[in-house]
Backbone as JSON, one array per atom type, in Angstrom:
{
  "sequence": "XXXXXXXXXXXXXXXXXXXXXXXXXXXXXXXXXXXXXXXXXXXXXXXXXXXXXXXXXXXXXXXXXXXXXXXXXXXXXXXXXXXXXXXXXXXXXXXXX",
  "N": [[57.13, 78.0, -18.59], [54.75, 80.34, -19.62], [53.34, 83.35, -18.63], [50.03, 84.03, -18.85], [48.01, 85.55, -17.69], [47.82, 87.69, -14.85], [46.52, 88.35, -11.72], [46.16, 90.51, -9.13], [45.37, 89.72, -5.78], [43.62, 89.96, -2.6], [45.36, 89.82, 0.58], [47.89, 89.62, -0.43], [48.22, 87.74, -2.5], [48.74, 86.34, -5.74], [46.84, 85.61, -8.54], [47.5, 83.42, -10.98], [47.51, 82.65, -14.4], [48.53, 80.41, -16.79], [49.8, 80.23, -20.19], [49.29, 77.7, -21.04], [46.96, 77.02, -19.87], [46.87, 76.34, -17.19], [46.06, 77.22, -13.82], [46.81, 79.0, -10.89], [47.73, 79.9, -7.47], [49.93, 82.34, -6.19], [51.86, 83.08, -3.47], [52.83, 86.06, -2.21], [53.67, 87.01, 0.24], [56.02, 85.93, 1.64], [58.06, 87.26, 0.33], [57.85, 89.95, 0.86], [59.32, 91.07, 2.94], [61.82, 91.54, 2.02], [64.11, 94.01, 0.83], [63.79, 94.98, -1.83], [61.17, 94.28, -2.4], [59.65, 95.55, -0.48], [58.06, 97.87, -0.89], [55.77, 96.8, -1.94], [54.12, 96.08, 0.08], [52.19, 97.93, 0.38], [48.98, 97.87, -0.83], [48.01, 99.14, -3.11], [50.31, 99.71, -4.59], [51.19, 97.1, -4.92], [49.14, 96.12, -6.53], [49.58, 97.38, -8.93], [50.78, 95.97, -11.24], [52.91, 94.6, -13.78], [52.71, 92.48, -16.5], [55.0, 90.61, -18.11], [54.99, 88.3, -19.53], [57.12, 86.23, -19.46], [57.95, 87.03, -17.06], [57.03, 88.97, -14.17], [56.56, 92.33, -13.08], [57.06, 95.27, -11.04], [56.66, 98.83, -10.54], [58.45, 99.67, -8.58], [60.74, 98.29, -9.03], [60.91, 95.67, -8.31], [60.78, 92.25, -9.29], [59.74, 89.08, -10.65], [60.54, 85.93, -11.99], [58.95, 83.81, -14.43], [59.71, 81.19, -14.04], [60.34, 81.09, -11.28], [57.83, 81.66, -10.22], [56.35, 79.48, -11.22], [57.62, 77.38, -9.84], [56.71, 77.72, -7.26], [53.98, 77.79, -7.34], [50.71, 77.37, -6.2], [47.94, 75.15, -6.29], [44.94, 76.55, -7.51], [41.9, 77.14, -5.78], [39.02, 75.33, -6.87], [36.71, 76.95, -7.33], [37.76, 79.48, -7.75], [39.41, 79.12, -10.0], [37.44, 78.38, -11.84], [35.89, 80.7, -11.89], [37.71, 82.49, -13.01], [37.98, 81.35, -15.54], [35.43, 81.74, -16.58], [35.0, 84.5, -16.69], [36.9, 87.25, -17.65], [38.31, 89.48, -15.69], [38.6, 93.12, -15.52], [40.82, 93.7, -14.06], [42.75, 91.95, -14.73], [45.97, 91.31, -15.9], [47.18, 90.86, -18.83], [49.66, 89.21, -20.77], [51.42, 90.81, -23.36], [51.32, 89.84, -26.69]],
  "CA": [[55.8, 78.53, -18.44], [54.51, 81.74, -20.01], [52.23, 83.87, -17.85], [49.0, 84.62, -19.71], [47.33, 86.57, -16.9], [48.14, 87.8, -13.43], [45.51, 89.16, -11.05], [46.47, 90.7, -7.7], [44.26, 89.43, -4.86], [43.86, 90.36, -1.22], [46.32, 89.01, 1.34], [49.12, 89.56, -1.23], [48.29, 86.59, -3.39], [48.57, 86.58, -7.17], [46.21, 84.54, -9.31], [48.3, 83.27, -12.2], [47.04, 81.73, -15.44], [49.58, 80.2, -17.79], [49.3, 80.1, -21.56], [48.87, 76.31, -21.22], [45.66, 76.86, -19.25], [46.98, 76.08, -15.75], [45.74, 78.35, -12.96], [47.26, 78.76, -9.53], [47.95, 81.04, -6.59], [51.31, 82.58, -5.78], [51.87, 83.85, -2.22], [53.91, 87.05, -2.2], [54.03, 87.41, 1.6], [57.41, 85.65, 2.03], [58.97, 88.17, -0.38], [57.6, 91.34, 1.23], [60.31, 91.55, 3.91], [63.02, 91.91, 1.29], [64.19, 95.44, 0.52], [63.26, 95.26, -3.16], [59.73, 94.04, -2.42], [59.01, 96.23, 0.66], [57.04, 98.81, -1.36], [54.58, 96.05, -2.31], [53.26, 95.93, 1.24], [51.06, 98.81, 0.06], [48.21, 97.1, -1.8], [47.9, 99.89, -4.37], [51.57, 99.46, -5.3], [51.15, 95.67, -5.26], [48.17, 95.91, -7.6], [50.08, 97.99, -10.17], [51.7, 94.94, -11.72], [53.08, 94.49, -15.23], [52.95, 91.11, -16.95], [55.89, 90.54, -19.27], [54.92, 86.98, -20.14], [58.08, 85.34, -18.79], [58.26, 87.67, -15.79], [56.13, 90.03, -13.74], [57.36, 93.36, -12.44], [56.39, 96.43, -10.46], [57.36, 100.1, -10.74], [59.51, 99.82, -7.57], [61.91, 97.54, -9.47], [60.78, 94.26, -7.95], [60.31, 91.38, -10.37], [59.82, 87.64, -10.46], [60.51, 85.2, -13.26], [57.92, 82.78, -14.56], [60.26, 79.96, -13.45], [60.16, 81.2, -9.83], [56.39, 81.54, -9.96], [55.94, 78.09, -11.48], [58.17, 76.51, -8.8], [56.0, 77.92, -5.99], [52.57, 77.97, -7.62], [49.81, 76.47, -5.49], [46.69, 74.97, -7.04], [43.86, 77.48, -7.19], [40.65, 76.46, -5.45], [38.21, 75.17, -8.09], [35.79, 78.06, -7.58], [38.53, 80.61, -8.29], [39.8, 78.74, -11.37], [36.23, 78.42, -12.66], [35.52, 82.11, -12.03], [38.65, 83.06, -13.98], [37.67, 80.81, -16.86], [34.15, 82.27, -17.04], [35.05, 85.94, -16.98], [38.22, 87.85, -17.55], [38.08, 90.8, -15.1], [39.41, 94.24, -15.97], [42.04, 93.77, -13.28], [43.71, 90.96, -15.23], [47.04, 91.9, -16.67], [47.57, 89.87, -19.82], [50.92, 89.45, -21.46], [51.28, 91.22, -24.75], [51.88, 88.8, -27.57]],
  "C": [[55.79, 79.98, -18.91], [53.27, 82.2, -19.28], [51.25, 84.56, -18.8], [48.3, 85.75, -18.98], [47.83, 86.53, -15.47], [47.14, 88.78, -12.81], [45.91, 89.29, -9.58], [45.21, 90.5, -6.86], [44.6, 89.95, -3.47], [44.85, 89.4, -0.56], [47.63, 88.79, 0.58], [49.33, 88.23, -1.95], [48.15, 87.08, -4.83], [47.87, 85.37, -7.77], [46.9, 84.53, -10.66], [47.62, 82.28, -13.14], [48.15, 81.63, -16.47], [48.97, 80.09, -19.18], [48.89, 78.66, -21.89], [47.52, 76.02, -20.57], [45.7, 76.54, -17.76], [46.7, 77.36, -14.98], [46.2, 78.02, -11.56], [47.44, 80.06, -8.76], [49.42, 81.12, -6.22], [51.27, 83.51, -4.58], [53.08, 84.77, -2.2], [54.4, 87.4, -0.79], [55.47, 87.08, 1.99], [58.42, 86.63, 1.4], [58.92, 89.6, 0.16], [58.59, 91.91, 2.25], [61.61, 91.97, 3.24], [62.97, 93.37, 0.86], [63.55, 95.78, -0.82], [61.74, 95.18, -3.19], [58.97, 94.83, -1.35], [57.89, 97.18, 0.22], [55.72, 98.1, -1.68], [53.68, 95.73, -1.12], [52.03, 96.83, 1.11], [50.27, 98.15, -1.07], [48.06, 97.83, -3.14], [49.15, 99.68, -5.22], [51.62, 98.01, -5.78], [50.26, 95.41, -6.46], [48.62, 96.48, -8.94], [51.17, 97.11, -10.76], [51.76, 94.94, -13.24], [53.42, 93.03, -15.55], [53.8, 91.14, -18.21], [55.89, 89.18, -19.94], [55.83, 85.97, -19.45], [58.57, 85.93, -17.48], [57.1, 88.6, -15.44], [57.0, 91.06, -13.03], [56.48, 94.49, -11.94], [57.27, 97.65, -10.66], [58.52, 100.28, -9.76], [60.78, 99.07, -7.95], [61.87, 96.07, -9.12], [60.27, 93.47, -9.15], [60.47, 89.93, -9.97], [59.76, 86.98, -11.82], [59.38, 84.19, -13.25], [58.41, 81.46, -13.95], [60.08, 79.95, -11.93], [58.7, 81.01, -9.48], [55.94, 80.1, -10.14], [56.41, 77.15, -10.37], [57.39, 76.6, -7.49], [54.5, 78.11, -6.17], [51.74, 76.91, -6.89], [48.55, 76.31, -6.32], [45.64, 75.98, -6.58], [42.63, 76.67, -6.79], [39.76, 76.4, -6.69], [37.3, 76.35, -8.38], [36.52, 79.27, -8.15], [38.93, 80.32, -9.73], [38.59, 78.83, -12.31], [35.8, 79.87, -12.91], [36.42, 82.79, -13.05], [38.31, 82.6, -15.39], [36.39, 81.43, -17.44], [34.2, 83.74, -17.41], [36.47, 86.45, -16.75], [38.05, 89.26, -17.01], [39.02, 91.86, -15.66], [40.72, 94.35, -15.22], [43.08, 92.75, -13.73], [44.73, 91.65, -16.11], [47.6, 90.84, -17.6], [48.91, 90.24, -20.43], [50.63, 89.88, -22.89], [51.96, 90.19, -25.62], [52.66, 89.43, -28.68]]
}
């Protein structure tokens, strides 16, 4: 899977769109207790995400591979997937091609 877009949401969820068109939610809460991810408890830090296409990363050094995200991706509710398809918000972090 290649990550086309990642959008940080409240409650420490990430809305992920793949380059194949799949959309899903990734729950970051289980990771936040780890030392590397602890800084992401601050929503401003969490929101400053970089999309590398095959990984996502933050300035604190935390990162996740697309394989990890794909393995734990939950289906996005239809209204969220539809909203993403209709408009690409400024908060979306697209992978550079």
